[in-house]
Coordinates of C-alpha atoms in Angstrom, one line a residue:
X1 CA 78.4 150.2 73.7
X2 CA 78.0 151.0 77.6
X3 CA 78.0 148.9 80.3
X4 CA 78.0 148.8 84.1
X5 CA 81.0 147.7 85.9
X6 CA 80.8 146.9 89.7
X7 CA 84.4 147.3 90.8
X8 CA 85.0 145.9 94.4
X9 CA 88.4 147.0 95.7
X10 CA 89.5 144.4 98.5
X11 CA 91.5 146.3 101.4
X12 CA 93.2 143.1 103.6
X13 CA 91.2 141.6 105.7
X14 CA 87.6 143.1 104.8
X15 CA 85.8 140.0 104.0
X16 CA 87.2 140.1 100.3
X17 CA 88.4 136.2 100.1
X18 CA 84.3 135.5 101.2
X19 CA 82.8 137.7 98.4
X20 CA 85.4 136.7 95.8
X21 CA 84.8 132.6 96.7
X22 CA 80.8 133.1 96.7
X23 CA 80.9 135.2 93.0
X24 CA 83.1 132.7 91.8
X25 CA 80.5 130.1 93.1
X26 CA 77.7 131.8 91.3
X27 CA 79.1 132.7 88.3
X28 CA 76.3 130.6 86.3
X29 CA 73.4 132.2 88.2
X30 CA 75.4 135.5 87.6
X31 CA 75.1 134.7 84.0
X32 CA 71.3 134.1 83.9
X33 CA 70.9 137.4 85.8
X34 CA 73.0 139.1 83.3
X35 CA 76.2 139.8 85.1
X36 CA 79.4 138.3 84.0
X37 CA 82.0 137.4 86.8
X38 CA 85.1 137.2 84.2
X39 CA 87.7 134.6 84.5
X40 CA 90.2 137.0 82.2
X41 CA 92.6 138.6 84.7
X42 CA 92.4 136.1 87.3
X43 CA 95.4 133.2 87.9
X44 CA 95.4 129.9 89.7
X45 CA 91.8 129.4 91.1
X46 CA 90.4 132.2 89.4
X47 CA 88.0 133.8 92.1
X48 CA 89.6 137.3 91.6
X49 CA 91.5 139.5 89.4
X50 CA 95.0 140.3 90.5
X51 CA 96.4 140.1 86.9
X52 CA 93.7 142.6 85.8
X53 CA 94.5 145.0 88.8
X54 CA 98.3 144.9 88.2
X55 CA 98.2 145.2 84.6
X56 CA 96.2 148.4 85.3
X57 CA 99.0 149.8 87.9
X58 CA 102.0 151.0 86.2
X59 CA 104.0 151.0 89.7
X60 CA 103.3 147.1 89.9
X61 CA 107.1 145.6 90.5
X62 CA 106.3 142.3 88.6
X63 CA 104.8 144.0 85.2
X64 CA 106.9 146.4 83.5
X65 CA 105.8 148.2 80.7
X66 CA 107.4 150.6 78.3
X67 CA 105.9 153.7 78.5
X68 CA 104.5 154.5 75.2
X69 CA 101.3 154.9 73.1
X70 CA 100.6 151.7 72.4
X71 CA 100.8 150.8 76.2
X72 CA 103.1 147.7 74.9
X73 CA 104.2 145.4 77.6
X74 CA 108.1 145.0 78.2
X75 CA 107.7 141.6 80.3
X76 CA 105.1 140.4 82.0
X77 CA 101.1 141.3 80.7
X78 CA 100.3 143.0 78.0
X79 CA 97.8 145.2 78.7
X80 CA 95.7 145.0 75.0
X81 CA 96.1 141.5 74.7
X82 CA 94.5 141.5 78.3
X83 CA 91.5 144.0 77.2
X84 CA 91.1 142.0 74.4
X85 CA 90.8 138.7 76.5
X86 CA 88.3 141.0 79.0
X87 CA 86.2 142.3 76.2
X88 CA 85.7 139.0 74.4
X89 CA 84.8 137.4 77.7
X90 CA 82.3 140.1 78.8
X91 CA 80.8 140.8 75.2
X92 CA 77.1 139.1 75.5
X93 CA 76.8 141.0 79.0
X94 CA 76.3 144.7 80.0
X95 CA 76.8 144.1 83.6
X96 CA 80.2 143.1 84.9
X97 CA 81.8 142.3 88.3
X98 CA 85.5 142.5 89.0
X99 CA 87.0 142.1 92.3
X100 CA 90.6 142.3 93.5
X101 CA 92.8 143.7 96.3
X102 CA 95.1 145.1 93.8
X103 CA 93.2 147.5 92.6
X104 CA 94.1 149.5 96.2
X105 CA 97.7 149.8 94.8
X106 CA 96.3 152.2 91.8
X107 CA 97.7 155.7 92.3
X108 CA 97.7 157.0 88.7
X109 CA 94.8 156.8 86.3
X110 CA 96.2 156.7 82.9
X111 CA 96.0 152.7 82.1
X112 CA 92.9 152.3 84.5
X113 CA 91.1 154.7 82.6
X114 CA 92.6 153.1 79.1
X115 CA 91.3 149.6 80.0
X116 CA 87.9 151.2 81.4
X117 CA 87.1 154.1 79.7
X118 CA 84.1 156.0 80.8
X119 CA 83.5 157.6 77.3
X120 CA 83.5 156.5 73.8
X121 CA 86.3 158.5 72.9
X122 CA 89.3 160.5 74.4
X123 CA 92.8 161.6 74.3
X124 CA 93.7 157.9 73.4
X125 CA 91.5 157.0 70.8
X126 CA 87.8 155.3 70.4
X127 CA 86.8 152.6 72.0
X128 CA 84.4 150.1 71.0
X129 CA 83.2 149.4 74.7
X130 CA 82.7 152.2 77.7
X131 CA 81.9 151.9 81.6
X132 CA 80.0 153.1 83.7
X133 CA 81.8 152.3 87.1
X134 CA 80.5 151.6 90.2
X135 CA 83.0 151.3 93.3
X136 CA 82.7 149.6 96.3
X137 CA 85.5 149.4 99.4
X138 CA 84.7 148.3 102.4
X139 CA 86.6 149.5 105.5
X140 CA 87.8 149.2 109.1
X141 CA 89.0 150.7 112.0
X142 CA 92.5 151.1 112.6
X143 CA 93.5 148.9 115.2
X144 CA 90.8 146.2 114.0
X145 CA 92.2 146.4 110.5
X146 CA 95.5 146.6 111.3
X147 CA 95.8 143.8 114.0
X148 CA 93.5 141.1 111.0
X149 CA 96.1 142.6 108.3
X150 CA 99.5 142.0 110.4
X151 CA 98.3 138.4 110.7
X152 CA 97.7 138.1 107.0
X153 CA 100.9 139.4 105.9
X154 CA 103.3 137.6 108.3
X155 CA 101.1 134.4 107.0
X156 CA 101.3 135.0 103.6
X157 CA 104.9 136.8 103.0
X158 CA 108.2 136.5 104.2
X159 CA 107.5 139.8 106.4
X160 CA 109.1 140.1 109.7
X161 CA 107.9 143.3 112.1
X162 CA 106.9 144.3 115.3
X163 CA 102.8 144.8 115.2
X164 CA 103.4 148.5 116.2
X165 CA 105.5 149.0 113.3
X166 CA 102.9 146.9 111.3
X167 CA 100.6 149.7 112.6
X168 CA 102.4 152.8 111.9
X169 CA 102.5 151.5 108.4
X170 CA 98.9 150.7 108.4
X171 CA 97.7 153.9 109.4
X172 CA 100.1 156.0 107.2
X173 CA 97.8 155.3 104.3
X174 CA 95.7 158.5 103.7
X175 CA 92.3 157.7 103.1
X176 CA 91.3 161.1 101.9
X177 CA 93.7 160.3 99.1
X178 CA 92.6 157.2 98.3
X179 CA 89.1 157.9 98.5
X180 CA 89.6 160.8 95.7
X181 CA 91.4 159.0 93.5
X182 CA 89.2 156.7 93.1
X183 CA 86.2 159.3 93.2
X184 CA 88.2 160.8 90.0
X185 CA 87.8 157.4 88.1
X186 CA 84.5 156.6 88.9
X187 CA 80.9 157.5 88.4
X188 CA 79.9 156.5 91.9
X189 CA 82.2 155.0 94.8
X190 CA 80.5 153.6 98.0
X191 CA 83.2 153.4 101.3
X192 CA 81.3 150.5 103.0
X193 CA 81.3 149.9 106.8
X194 CA 82.8 146.6 107.2
X195 CA 82.0 146.2 111.2
X196 CA 78.4 146.8 110.7
X197 CA 78.2 144.7 107.2
X198 CA 80.2 141.4 109.3
X199 CA 77.0 141.6 112.1
X200 CA 74.8 140.5 108.9
X201 CA 73.8 136.5 108.6
X202 CA 76.4 136.2 106.0
X203 CA 78.4 139.0 107.0
X204 CA 80.0 141.1 104.2
X205 CA 78.5 138.7 101.6
X206 CA 74.9 140.0 102.7
X207 CA 76.1 143.5 102.4
X208 CA 77.5 143.0 99.4
X209 CA 74.5 141.0 97.9
X210 CA 72.0 144.2 98.9
X211 CA 74.3 146.3 96.8
X212 CA 74.2 144.0 93.6
X213 CA 70.7 143.2 94.3
X214 CA 71.5 139.8 93.9
X215 CA 71.6 136.6 95.8
X216 CA 75.2 134.5 95.8
X217 CA 76.3 131.1 96.8
X218 CA 77.8 131.1 100.3
X219 CA 78.7 128.2 101.8
X220 CA 80.1 127.9 105.4
X221 CA 83.1 126.7 103.6
X222 CA 83.0 130.0 101.4
X223 CA 82.8 132.1 104.3
X224 CA 85.0 130.9 106.3
X225 CA 88.2 130.2 103.8
X226 CA 90.6 132.8 104.8
X227 CA 91.1 132.6 108.8
X228 CA 94.1 134.4 110.4
X229 CA 96.7 132.8 111.9
X230 CA 97.2 133.6 115.5
X231 CA 98.7 132.7 118.6
X232 CA 102.1 130.3 118.6
X233 CA 101.5 129.7 114.8
X234 CA 101.6 133.6 114.2
X235 CA 104.5 133.3 116.1
X236 CA 106.3 130.3 114.8
X237 CA 105.8 132.1 111.1
X238 CA 107.5 135.1 112.4
X239 CA 110.2 133.2 113.6
X240 CA 110.4 131.6 109.7
X241 CA 109.9 134.8 108.0
X242 CA 112.6 136.4 110.5
X243 CA 115.4 133.5 109.7
X244 CA 114.6 133.6 105.7
X245 CA 112.9 130.4 105.5
X246 CA 109.8 132.0 104.0
X247 CA 108.6 130.0 101.3
X248 CA 105.3 130.3 99.5
X249 CA 104.7 126.1 99.2
X250 CA 103.9 126.7 103.4
X251 CA 100.4 128.6 103.1
X252 CA 98.3 125.3 102.5
X253 CA 99.7 123.6 105.7
X254 CA 99.3 127.4 107.7
X255 CA 95.5 127.3 106.6
X256 CA 95.1 123.8 107.3
X257 CA 96.7 124.2 111.0
X258 CA 94.5 127.4 111.5
X259 CA 91.6 125.8 110.5
X260 CA 92.3 122.5 112.5
X261 CA 93.1 124.1 116.0
X262 CA 91.1 127.5 117.4
X263 CA 94.0 128.8 119.3
X264 CA 96.4 129.0 115.9
X265 CA 93.3 130.9 114.1
X266 CA 91.7 134.2 115.1
X267 CA 92.7 137.6 116.9
X268 CA 95.6 138.1 119.6
X269 CA 95.2 140.2 123.1
X270 CA 95.8 143.8 123.0
X271 CA 95.1 145.2 126.6
X272 CA 92.5 147.9 126.9
X273 CA 95.5 150.6 127.9
X274 CA 97.0 149.5 125.0
X275 CA 94.5 149.7 122.8
X276 CA 93.5 152.9 123.8
X277 CA 96.6 154.5 123.3
X278 CA 97.1 153.3 120.0
X279 CA 93.7 154.3 118.8
X280 CA 94.8 157.6 120.3
X281 CA 97.7 158.0 118.4
X282 CA 96.0 157.2 115.2
X283 CA 92.6 158.8 115.9
X284 CA 93.4 160.5 112.3
X285 CA 92.7 156.9 110.3
X286 CA 89.7 156.7 112.1
X287 CA 88.2 160.0 112.1
X288 CA 88.9 159.5 107.9
X289 CA 87.0 155.9 108.3
X290 CA 83.9 157.3 110.1
X291 CA 83.7 160.1 107.4
X292 CA 83.5 157.9 104.5
X293 CA 81.9 155.2 106.4
X294 CA 79.8 155.6 109.2
X295 CA 80.3 155.2 113.1
X296 CA 82.2 151.7 114.2
X297 CA 82.2 149.7 117.4
X298 CA 85.3 150.0 119.3
X299 CA 86.3 146.1 119.7
X300 CA 88.0 144.8 122.9
X301 CA 90.8 142.4 122.5
X302 CA 92.3 142.4 125.9
X303 CA 90.0 138.8 126.3
X304 CA 91.9 137.4 123.3
X305 CA 94.4 134.5 123.7
X306 CA 97.9 136.0 124.2
X307 CA 100.3 136.7 121.3
X308 CA 102.8 134.1 122.5
X309 CA 101.9 131.3 124.4
X310 CA 104.8 130.6 126.4
X311 CA 103.3 127.5 128.3
X312 CA 102.7 125.3 125.1
X313 CA 105.6 126.5 122.7
X314 CA 108.0 124.0 123.2
X315 CA 105.3 121.4 122.4
X316 CA 104.1 123.6 119.7
X317 CA 107.2 123.9 118.3
X318 CA 107.6 120.3 117.7
X319 CA 104.5 119.5 116.4
X320 CA 105.2 122.4 113.9
X321 CA 108.9 121.1 113.0
X322 CA 107.1 117.2 112.7
X323 CA 105.5 118.4 109.6
X324 CA 106.8 117.9 106.4
X325 CA 107.1 120.9 104.8
X326 CA 109.2 122.5 108.2
X327 CA 111.2 119.3 108.9
X328 CA 113.9 120.5 107.0
X329 CA 114.3 123.1 109.4
X330 CA 114.9 121.0 112.7
X331 CA 118.7 121.0 112.0
X332 CA 118.4 124.9 112.2
X333 CA 120.4 125.9 115.8
X334 CA 118.2 129.4 115.1
X335 CA 115.0 127.9 115.6
X336 CA 115.8 126.5 118.7
X337 CA 118.0 129.1 120.1
X338 CA 115.2 132.0 119.5
X339 CA 113.4 133.3 122.3
X340 CA 109.6 134.9 121.1
X341 CA 108.9 135.6 124.3
X342 CA 110.2 139.5 123.7
X343 CA 107.9 139.6 120.8
X344 CA 105.2 141.8 122.5
X345 CA 102.2 144.0 121.3
X346 CA 104.4 147.3 122.3
X347 CA 102.7 151.0 122.6

């Protein structure tokens, strides 16, 4: 049986959480319209499909597999079982939507084409289900994307580096190679302009609705559920990471702090002259974004709050350390001796 698969590849800070939250909240109405947004391949709150994406990525470090004809996993996920569960859940539907940031990390087609074959038979054998794959990915201008992604990476991982180091890594991704790969494993590919989409009434969710031809549940909570940390909260998390004190259990508190006080969320200041130099340095990345998704607006970040607020640092540091999740760090002398004033947006 042939099915239509809408595959959303979530790149960092391109509205993926809002899209996935709206899809999860709309599962019932989607089913009534003939679409399945499956739970198979998800984890925790099952709003997206990271396990499915990881299973299709032979290089994923958490899921090792034996390289044999039967795709048997040596540990982690067994792709055969996952494929069976996925096909069982989606059996009654001929339109399926899947979404994950993990898809962007796939660089070899074999496992992906095994999970989502585009023909009834290939060199691996016969398949009872095959797919017409319609891939969608939103792209951002290099400085806009890296600025938001830097905050997210610091927030959700133990990463410690300067923004300029992160920007260099962000811009090193060859979008031409990325687009060529996804065109090779899809029937159609759309690279959408995030800058244009976020101007719509519900931001990127409005654009996604237009592309699939359906309206989704999109409360204000869904649309704003993934703020970027900023200001002294971002500096504090950088400090935690630098000292090797990262713990995933801190994430809910960081989100609470970011949503409870405006100065702890949003973006940070990058002076105009620095922005111009950085954009010139990575102009090839932006040329590729334009060629794939159209023109974008060069945003001015010179009026945003500074990355480090020296005037309020001591007060904020004490407030952070009064939280039960961080109170155990109070006796660590390194917390008090570090000088974040030197962590600047360099060129």
